[in-house]
PDB file of C-alpha atoms in Angstrom:
ATOM      1  CA  MET Y 451     101.152  87.065 -61.060  1.00  0.00           C
ATOM      2  CA  VAL Y 452      97.413  87.559 -61.606  1.00  0.00           C
ATOM      3  CA  LEU Y 453      95.277  90.715 -61.482  1.00  0.00           C
ATOM      4  CA  LEU Y 454      91.645  90.218 -60.426  1.00  0.00           C
ATOM      5  CA  GLY Y 455      88.600  92.130 -61.680  1.00  0.00           C
ATOM      6  CA  PHE Y 456      85.224  92.538 -59.994  1.00  0.00           C
ATOM      7  CA  GLY Y 457      81.612  92.822 -61.145  1.00  0.00           C
ATOM      8  CA  ASN Y 458      81.141  93.898 -64.745  1.00  0.00           C
ATOM      9  CA  VAL Y 459      84.732  95.224 -64.872  1.00  0.00           C
ATOM     10  CA  THR Y 460      83.561  98.439 -66.515  1.00  0.00           C
ATOM     11  CA  SER Y 461      86.329 100.715 -65.222  1.00  0.00           C
ATOM     12  CA  GLU Y 462      90.011 100.616 -64.336  1.00  0.00           C
ATOM     13  CA  SER Y 463      89.156 100.864 -60.637  1.00  0.00           C
ATOM     14  CA  SER Y 464      87.223  97.578 -60.793  1.00  0.00           C
ATOM     15  CA  TRP Y 465      90.555  95.761 -61.154  1.00  0.00           C
ATOM     16  CA  GLY Y 466      91.742  95.275 -57.583  1.00  0.00           C
ATOM     17  CA  CYS Y 467      93.404  92.350 -55.818  1.00  0.00           C
ATOM     18  CA  GLY Y 468      96.288  90.208 -56.929  1.00  0.00           C
ATOM     19  CA  GLY Y 469      96.516  86.451 -57.130  1.00  0.00           C
ATOM     20  CA  VAL Y 470      98.934  83.589 -57.701  1.00  0.00           C
ATOM     21  CA  LEU Y 471      98.671  81.202 -60.636  1.00  0.00           C
ATOM     22  CA  VAL Y 472      99.043  77.672 -59.223  1.00  0.00           C
ATOM     23  CA  SER Y 473      97.871  75.541 -62.183  1.00  0.00           C
ATOM     24  CA  GLU Y 474      96.240  75.824 -65.604  1.00  0.00           C
ATOM     25  CA  ARG Y 475      92.838  76.310 -63.952  1.00  0.00           C
ATOM     26  CA  PHE Y 476      93.391  77.662 -60.438  1.00  0.00           C
ATOM     27  CA  ILE Y 477      94.436  80.956 -58.845  1.00  0.00           C
ATOM     28  CA  LEU Y 478      95.301  81.371 -55.153  1.00  0.00           C
ATOM     29  CA  THR Y 479      94.292  84.659 -53.519  1.00  0.00           C
ATOM     30  CA  ALA Y 480      93.111  86.205 -50.240  1.00  0.00           C
ATOM     31  CA  GLY Y 481      89.677  85.304 -48.882  1.00  0.00           C
ATOM     32  CA  HIS Y 482      88.628  88.949 -48.746  1.00  0.00           C
ATOM     33  CA  CYS Y 483      89.453  89.231 -52.476  1.00  0.00           C
ATOM     34  CA  ILE Y 484      86.524  87.053 -53.556  1.00  0.00           C
ATOM     35  CA  SER Y 485      84.243  90.090 -53.486  1.00  0.00           C
ATOM     36  CA  SER Y 486      84.374  93.893 -53.593  1.00  0.00           C
ATOM     37  CA  LYS Y 487      81.928  96.045 -51.613  1.00  0.00           C
ATOM     38  CA  GLU Y 488      81.788  98.516 -54.501  1.00  0.00           C
ATOM     39  CA  PHE Y 489      81.774  96.230 -57.537  1.00  0.00           C
ATOM     40  CA  GLY Y 490      80.556  92.795 -56.386  1.00  0.00           C
ATOM     41  CA  PRO Y 491      82.095  89.306 -56.726  1.00  0.00           C
ATOM     42  CA  VAL Y 492      85.368  88.553 -58.468  1.00  0.00           C
ATOM     43  CA  THR Y 493      84.604  87.750 -62.113  1.00  0.00           C
ATOM     44  CA  ASP Y 494      87.763  88.159 -64.222  1.00  0.00           C
ATOM     45  CA  ALA Y 495      91.507  87.550 -64.180  1.00  0.00           C
ATOM     46  CA  LYS Y 496      94.378  89.002 -66.208  1.00  0.00           C
ATOM     47  CA  VAL Y 497      97.362  86.665 -66.317  1.00  0.00           C
ATOM     48  CA  GLY Y 498     101.013  87.338 -67.118  1.00  0.00           C
ATOM     49  CA  ILE Y 499     100.868  91.128 -67.345  1.00  0.00           C
ATOM     50  CA  LEU Y 500     103.054  93.904 -65.937  1.00  0.00           C
ATOM     51  CA  GLU Y 501     100.806  96.910 -66.658  1.00  0.00           C
ATOM     52  CA  ARG Y 502      97.528  96.965 -64.782  1.00  0.00           C
ATOM     53  CA  SER Y 503      95.801  98.942 -67.555  1.00  0.00           C
ATOM     54  CA  ALA Y 504      97.057  96.676 -70.347  1.00  0.00           C
ATOM     55  CA  GLU Y 505      94.530  95.712 -73.004  1.00  0.00           C
ATOM     56  CA  VAL Y 506      94.789  91.942 -73.394  1.00  0.00           C
ATOM     57  CA  ASP Y 507      93.428  89.251 -75.673  1.00  0.00           C
ATOM     58  CA  SER Y 508      91.793  85.953 -74.699  1.00  0.00           C
ATOM     59  CA  THR Y 509      95.159  84.320 -73.953  1.00  0.00           C
ATOM     60  CA  ARG Y 510      95.669  86.772 -71.066  1.00  0.00           C
ATOM     61  CA  ARG Y 511      92.119  87.258 -69.760  1.00  0.00           C
ATOM     62  CA  TYR Y 512      89.855  84.649 -68.177  1.00  0.00           C
ATOM     63  CA  LYS Y 513      86.487  84.443 -66.485  1.00  0.00           C
ATOM     64  CA  ILE Y 514      86.186  83.116 -62.944  1.00  0.00           C
ATOM     65  CA  LYS Y 515      83.989  80.012 -62.996  1.00  0.00           C
ATOM     66  CA  ARG Y 516      84.071  79.016 -59.325  1.00  0.00           C
ATOM     67  CA  ILE Y 517      85.080  80.594 -56.009  1.00  0.00           C
ATOM     68  CA  ILE Y 518      86.354  78.274 -53.251  1.00  0.00           C
ATOM     69  CA  LYS Y 519      86.858  80.119 -49.983  1.00  0.00           C
ATOM     70  CA  HIS Y 520      88.449  78.597 -46.904  1.00  0.00           C
ATOM     71  CA  PRO Y 521      85.655  76.784 -45.013  1.00  0.00           C
ATOM     72  CA  ASP Y 522      86.441  78.756 -41.851  1.00  0.00           C
ATOM     73  CA  TYR Y 523      86.738  82.180 -43.468  1.00  0.00           C
ATOM     74  CA  GLN Y 524      84.088  84.678 -42.380  1.00  0.00           C
ATOM     75  CA  ALA Y 525      84.323  88.257 -43.652  1.00  0.00           C
ATOM     76  CA  PRO Y 526      85.394  90.765 -42.443  1.00  0.00           C
ATOM     77  CA  SER Y 527      87.668  88.660 -40.247  1.00  0.00           C
ATOM     78  CA  LYS Y 528      91.248  88.237 -41.472  1.00  0.00           C
ATOM     79  CA  TYR Y 529      91.597  84.718 -40.072  1.00  0.00           C
ATOM     80  CA  ASN Y 530      91.702  81.940 -42.718  1.00  0.00           C
ATOM     81  CA  ASP Y 531      91.977  84.724 -45.304  1.00  0.00           C
ATOM     82  CA  ILE Y 532      92.705  82.536 -48.321  1.00  0.00           C
ATOM     83  CA  ALA Y 533      90.754  81.259 -51.324  1.00  0.00           C
ATOM     84  CA  LEU Y 534      91.029  79.429 -54.644  1.00  0.00           C
ATOM     85  CA  LEU Y 535      89.513  80.657 -57.913  1.00  0.00           C
ATOM     86  CA  GLU Y 536      88.797  78.346 -60.839  1.00  0.00           C
ATOM     87  CA  THR Y 537      88.885  79.798 -64.350  1.00  0.00           C
ATOM     88  CA  ASP Y 538      86.359  79.022 -67.077  1.00  0.00           C
ATOM     89  CA  ARG Y 539      89.008  77.327 -69.242  1.00  0.00           C
ATOM     90  CA  GLU Y 540      92.646  76.315 -69.143  1.00  0.00           C
ATOM     91  CA  ILE Y 541      95.105  79.199 -68.917  1.00  0.00           C
ATOM     92  CA  THR Y 542      97.648  79.474 -71.725  1.00  0.00           C
ATOM     93  CA  LEU Y 543     101.061  79.008 -70.131  1.00  0.00           C
ATOM     94  CA  ASP Y 544     104.180  80.752 -71.448  1.00  0.00           C
ATOM     95  CA  ASN Y 545     107.237  82.597 -70.147  1.00  0.00           C
ATOM     96  CA  LEU Y 546     104.984  85.268 -68.544  1.00  0.00           C
ATOM     97  CA  ALA Y 547     102.348  82.883 -67.173  1.00  0.00           C
ATOM     98  CA  VAL Y 548     103.924  80.062 -65.173  1.00  0.00           C
ATOM     99  CA  PRO Y 549     102.336  78.285 -62.175  1.00  0.00           C
ATOM    100  CA  ALA Y 550     104.104  79.223 -58.957  1.00  0.00           C
ATOM    101  CA  CYS Y 551     105.861  76.807 -56.626  1.00  0.00           C
ATOM    102  CA  LEU Y 552     104.166  76.678 -53.214  1.00  0.00           C
ATOM    103  CA  TYR Y 553     106.438  76.298 -50.210  1.00  0.00           C
ATOM    104  CA  ASP Y 554     105.598  73.091 -48.329  1.00  0.00           C
ATOM    105  CA  GLY Y 555     108.233  73.173 -45.597  1.00  0.00           C
ATOM    106  CA  HIS Y 556     108.248  74.456 -42.035  1.00  0.00           C
ATOM    107  CA  PRO Y 557     109.761  76.506 -40.526  1.00  0.00           C
ATOM    108  CA  ILE Y 558     110.983  79.206 -42.923  1.00  0.00           C
ATOM    109  CA  ASN Y 559     114.683  79.841 -42.446  1.00  0.00           C
ATOM    110  CA  ASP Y 560     114.848  82.788 -44.836  1.00  0.00           C
ATOM    111  CA  SER Y 561     115.129  86.203 -43.211  1.00  0.00           C
ATOM    112  CA  SER Y 562     113.369  88.026 -46.052  1.00  0.00           C
ATOM    113  CA  ALA Y 563     110.786  87.637 -48.809  1.00  0.00           C
ATOM    114  CA  ILE Y 564     109.843  89.388 -52.047  1.00  0.00           C
ATOM    115  CA  VAL Y 565     106.279  90.772 -52.159  1.00  0.00           C
ATOM    116  CA  THR Y 566     104.651  91.862 -55.421  1.00  0.00           C
ATOM    117  CA  GLY Y 567     101.458  93.705 -56.346  1.00  0.00           C
ATOM    118  CA  TRP Y 568      99.784  96.645 -58.043  1.00  0.00           C
ATOM    119  CA  GLY Y 569      98.913  98.374 -54.760  1.00  0.00           C
ATOM    120  CA  THR Y 570      99.426 101.994 -53.797  1.00  0.00           C
ATOM    121  CA  THR Y 571     102.915 103.101 -52.809  1.00  0.00           C
ATOM    122  CA  VAL Y 572     101.648 105.775 -50.381  1.00  0.00           C
ATOM    123  CA  PHE Y 573      99.249 104.991 -47.517  1.00  0.00           C
ATOM    124  CA  ARG Y 574      95.834 106.699 -47.818  1.00  0.00           C
ATOM    125  CA  TYR Y 575      96.698 107.629 -51.418  1.00  0.00           C
ATOM    126  CA  ASN Y 576      93.906 106.090 -53.498  1.00  0.00           C
ATOM    127  CA  LYS Y 577      95.830 105.893 -56.766  1.00  0.00           C
ATOM    128  CA  ILE Y 578      97.144 102.359 -57.120  1.00  0.00           C
ATOM    129  CA  SER Y 579     100.129 101.424 -59.268  1.00  0.00           C
ATOM    130  CA  ASN Y 580      99.806 100.781 -62.984  1.00  0.00           C
ATOM    131  CA  ILE Y 581     103.138  98.926 -63.173  1.00  0.00           C
ATOM    132  CA  LEU Y 582     103.639  95.783 -61.094  1.00  0.00           C
ATOM    133  CA  GLN Y 583     105.740  96.626 -58.033  1.00  0.00           C
ATOM    134  CA  LYS Y 584     108.024  94.480 -55.883  1.00  0.00           C
ATOM    135  CA  VAL Y 585     109.672  94.983 -52.521  1.00  0.00           C
ATOM    136  CA  THR Y 586     112.017  92.906 -50.380  1.00  0.00           C
ATOM    137  CA  LEU Y 587     110.772  92.706 -46.786  1.00  0.00           C
ATOM    138  CA  GLN Y 588     112.213  91.349 -43.565  1.00  0.00           C
ATOM    139  CA  LYS Y 589     110.591  88.410 -41.800  1.00  0.00           C
ATOM    140  CA  PHE Y 590     109.452  89.328 -38.269  1.00  0.00           C
ATOM    141  CA  SER Y 591     109.473  86.735 -35.502  1.00  0.00           C
ATOM    142  CA  ASP Y 592     106.213  85.326 -34.145  1.00  0.00           C
ATOM    143  CA  GLU Y 593     106.956  87.117 -30.879  1.00  0.00           C
ATOM    144  CA  ASP Y 594     107.253  90.474 -32.639  1.00  0.00           C
ATOM    145  CA  CYS Y 595     104.084  89.809 -34.656  1.00  0.00           C
ATOM    146  CA  SER Y 596     102.187  88.847 -31.513  1.00  0.00           C
ATOM    147  CA  ARG Y 597     103.219  92.105 -29.822  1.00  0.00           C
ATOM    148  CA  THR Y 598     102.247  94.172 -32.870  1.00  0.00           C
ATOM    149  CA  TYR Y 599      98.899  92.417 -33.276  1.00  0.00           C
ATOM    150  CA  ALA Y 600      97.914  91.714 -29.683  1.00  0.00           C
ATOM    151  CA  PRO Y 601      94.293  90.723 -28.906  1.00  0.00           C
ATOM    152  CA  ASN Y 602      91.880  93.670 -28.624  1.00  0.00           C
ATOM    153  CA  SER Y 603      94.615  96.224 -29.356  1.00  0.00           C
ATOM    154  CA  ARG Y 604      94.185  99.288 -31.558  1.00  0.00           C
ATOM    155  CA  GLY Y 605      92.703  98.585 -34.983  1.00  0.00           C
ATOM    156  CA  MET Y 606      92.149  94.884 -34.311  1.00  0.00           C
ATOM    157  CA  ARG Y 607      88.420  94.613 -35.022  1.00  0.00           C
ATOM    158  CA  HIS Y 608      89.166  92.149 -37.855  1.00  0.00           C
ATOM    159  CA  MET Y 609      91.529  90.068 -35.684  1.00  0.00           C
ATOM    160  CA  LYS Y 610      90.121  90.292 -32.185  1.00  0.00           C
ATOM    161  CA  LYS Y 611      91.981  87.201 -30.975  1.00  0.00           C
ATOM    162  CA  GLY Y 612      95.304  88.618 -32.114  1.00  0.00           C
ATOM    163  CA  TYR Y 613      98.015  87.163 -34.298  1.00  0.00           C
ATOM    164  CA  ASN Y 614      97.743  83.439 -35.084  1.00  0.00           C
ATOM    165  CA  SER Y 615     101.196  81.931 -35.685  1.00  0.00           C
ATOM    166  CA  THR Y 616      99.667  78.694 -37.018  1.00  0.00           C
ATOM    167  CA  THR Y 617      98.245  80.321 -40.157  1.00  0.00           C
ATOM    168  CA  GLN Y 618      99.811  83.799 -40.255  1.00  0.00           C
ATOM    169  CA  MET Y 619     103.254  85.338 -40.645  1.00  0.00           C
ATOM    170  CA  CYS Y 620     104.602  88.893 -40.762  1.00  0.00           C
ATOM    171  CA  PHE Y 621     106.875  90.803 -43.135  1.00  0.00           C
ATOM    172  CA  GLY Y 622     107.920  94.439 -43.015  1.00  0.00           C
ATOM    173  CA  ASP Y 623     111.011  96.515 -42.298  1.00  0.00           C
ATOM    174  CA  TRP Y 624     112.435  97.600 -38.970  1.00  0.00           C
ATOM    175  CA  HIS Y 625     113.969 100.832 -40.251  1.00  0.00           C
ATOM    176  CA  LYS Y 626     112.609 101.753 -43.697  1.00  0.00           C
ATOM    177  CA  LYS Y 627     109.147 102.591 -45.060  1.00  0.00           C
ATOM    178  CA  LYS Y 628     108.922  99.342 -47.019  1.00  0.00           C
ATOM    179  CA  ASP Y 629     105.651  97.436 -47.004  1.00  0.00           C
ATOM    180  CA  SER Y 630     102.707  96.022 -48.930  1.00  0.00           C
ATOM    181  CA  CYS Y 631      99.684  98.339 -49.063  1.00  0.00           C
ATOM    182  CA  ASN Y 632      96.122  98.833 -50.324  1.00  0.00           C
ATOM    183  CA  GLY Y 633      95.606  96.930 -53.570  1.00  0.00           C
ATOM    184  CA  ASP Y 634      98.327  94.335 -52.884  1.00  0.00           C
ATOM    185  CA  SER Y 635      95.984  91.865 -51.160  1.00  0.00           C
ATOM    186  CA  GLY Y 636      95.962  88.366 -52.598  1.00  0.00           C
ATOM    187  CA  GLY Y 637      99.442  88.649 -54.083  1.00  0.00           C
ATOM    188  CA  PRO Y 638     102.406  86.480 -53.103  1.00  0.00           C
ATOM    189  CA  ALA Y 639     105.240  86.654 -50.604  1.00  0.00           C
ATOM    190  CA  GLN Y 640     108.070  84.571 -52.067  1.00  0.00           C
ATOM    191  CA  ILE Y 641     111.395  83.184 -50.885  1.00  0.00           C
ATOM    192  CA  LYS Y 642     114.257  81.674 -52.858  1.00  0.00           C
ATOM    193  CA  HIS Y 643     113.657  78.015 -53.646  1.00  0.00           C
ATOM    194  CA  PRO Y 644     115.825  75.911 -51.290  1.00  0.00           C
ATOM    195  CA  GLN Y 645     116.968  73.479 -54.014  1.00  0.00           C
ATOM    196  CA  ILE Y 646     116.562  75.142 -57.428  1.00  0.00           C
ATOM    197  CA  TYR Y 647     118.762  78.097 -58.395  1.00  0.00           C
ATOM    198  CA  CYS Y 648     116.928  81.259 -59.526  1.00  0.00           C
ATOM    199  CA  MET Y 649     113.543  79.827 -58.533  1.00  0.00           C
ATOM    200  CA  TYR Y 650     111.175  81.124 -55.872  1.00  0.00           C
ATOM    201  CA  SER Y 651     108.469  79.571 -53.727  1.00  0.00           C
ATOM    202  CA  VAL Y 652     105.320  81.267 -52.447  1.00  0.00           C
ATOM    203  CA  VAL Y 653     105.194  81.139 -48.649  1.00  0.00           C
ATOM    204  CA  GLY Y 654     102.320  83.526 -47.967  1.00  0.00           C
ATOM    205  CA  ILE Y 655      99.415  85.479 -49.424  1.00  0.00           C
ATOM    206  CA  THR Y 656      99.155  89.198 -48.665  1.00  0.00           C
ATOM    207  CA  SER Y 657      96.294  89.616 -46.203  1.00  0.00           C
ATOM    208  CA  TRP Y 658      96.167  92.685 -43.996  1.00  0.00           C
ATOM    209  CA  GLY Y 659      97.936  95.411 -42.047  1.00  0.00           C
ATOM    210  CA  ARG Y 660      96.951  98.357 -39.847  1.00  0.00           C
ATOM    211  CA  GLU Y 661      98.693 100.989 -41.946  1.00  0.00           C
ATOM    212  CA  CYS Y 662     101.355 100.951 -44.654  1.00  0.00           C
ATOM    213  CA  GLY Y 663     105.012 101.856 -44.558  1.00  0.00           C
ATOM    214  CA  HIS Y 664     105.547 102.328 -40.834  1.00  0.00           C
ATOM    215  CA  PRO Y 665     109.007 101.065 -39.809  1.00  0.00           C
ATOM    216  CA  GLY Y 666     108.746  98.293 -37.236  1.00  0.00           C
ATOM    217  CA  GLN Y 667     105.088  97.562 -38.023  1.00  0.00           C
ATOM    218  CA  PRO Y 668     104.804  94.533 -40.323  1.00  0.00           C
ATOM    219  CA  ALA Y 669     101.842  93.356 -42.379  1.00  0.00           C
ATOM    220  CA  ILE Y 670     100.044  90.004 -42.092  1.00  0.00           C
ATOM    221  CA  TYR Y 671     100.380  87.220 -44.673  1.00  0.00           C
ATOM    222  CA  HIS Y 672      98.410  83.974 -44.718  1.00  0.00           C
ATOM    223  CA  ILE Y 673     100.762  80.979 -44.740  1.00  0.00           C
ATOM    224  CA  VAL Y 674     100.184  78.550 -47.626  1.00  0.00           C
ATOM    225  CA  TRP Y 675     101.338  75.241 -46.112  1.00  0.00           C
ATOM    226  CA  PRO Y 676      98.453  74.797 -43.604  1.00  0.00           C
ATOM    227  CA  VAL Y 677      96.182  74.809 -46.672  1.00  0.00           C
ATOM    228  CA  LEU Y 678      98.386  72.314 -48.533  1.00  0.00           C
ATOM    229  CA  TYR Y 679      98.608  70.015 -45.528  1.00  0.00           C
ATOM    230  CA  PRO Y 680      95.585  70.662 -43.272  1.00  0.00           C
ATOM    231  CA  GLY Y 681      95.633  69.085 -39.828  1.00  0.00           C
TER     232      GLY Y 681
END
């Protein structure tokens, strides 16, 4: 898990989105996490930490050298909301900093996924979490996602054409107030690895949702395999 910082990173609030370590030099995140309206472009990354406010040395903190957004991503749209970040040097790998496995199969047979991030645990509550959080969410069908995020429906100015099952998927909870929320963007949705015991694979990147924690209203995640195998 990676925590991203923006601009000059002069305050705790300038640490925002999450990311996924995928190699010694690259971090996968959401397209809208390449820049902050308040602080500017993404500039820093903390790797292998649990506490957001943790003071780290050079083995845990890296500068962002290059930003590679999806060629079809156009802010503020949430379509193609995925990007790669290259660090200024190789990341030191250890038991807390390990490149994630990316799921390359289709379809997903798992009925749930684990989502992690430092986001807020209460919608419209600006204080985001200091300790890394995780939640197990149910996978919603494409039909349910399409109904929730229908074209031109309420709050769909960033997704006017509605849900796109080719590049998006939905996770939430039908009955409980379990969800990702503000500050969780760019982090992973993971399922158990189909072959390796006690291993997980990243299937999606946290992208967007109307509101947080409403039973029956899932959030949107960008699927990783269309990026791995375009076309």
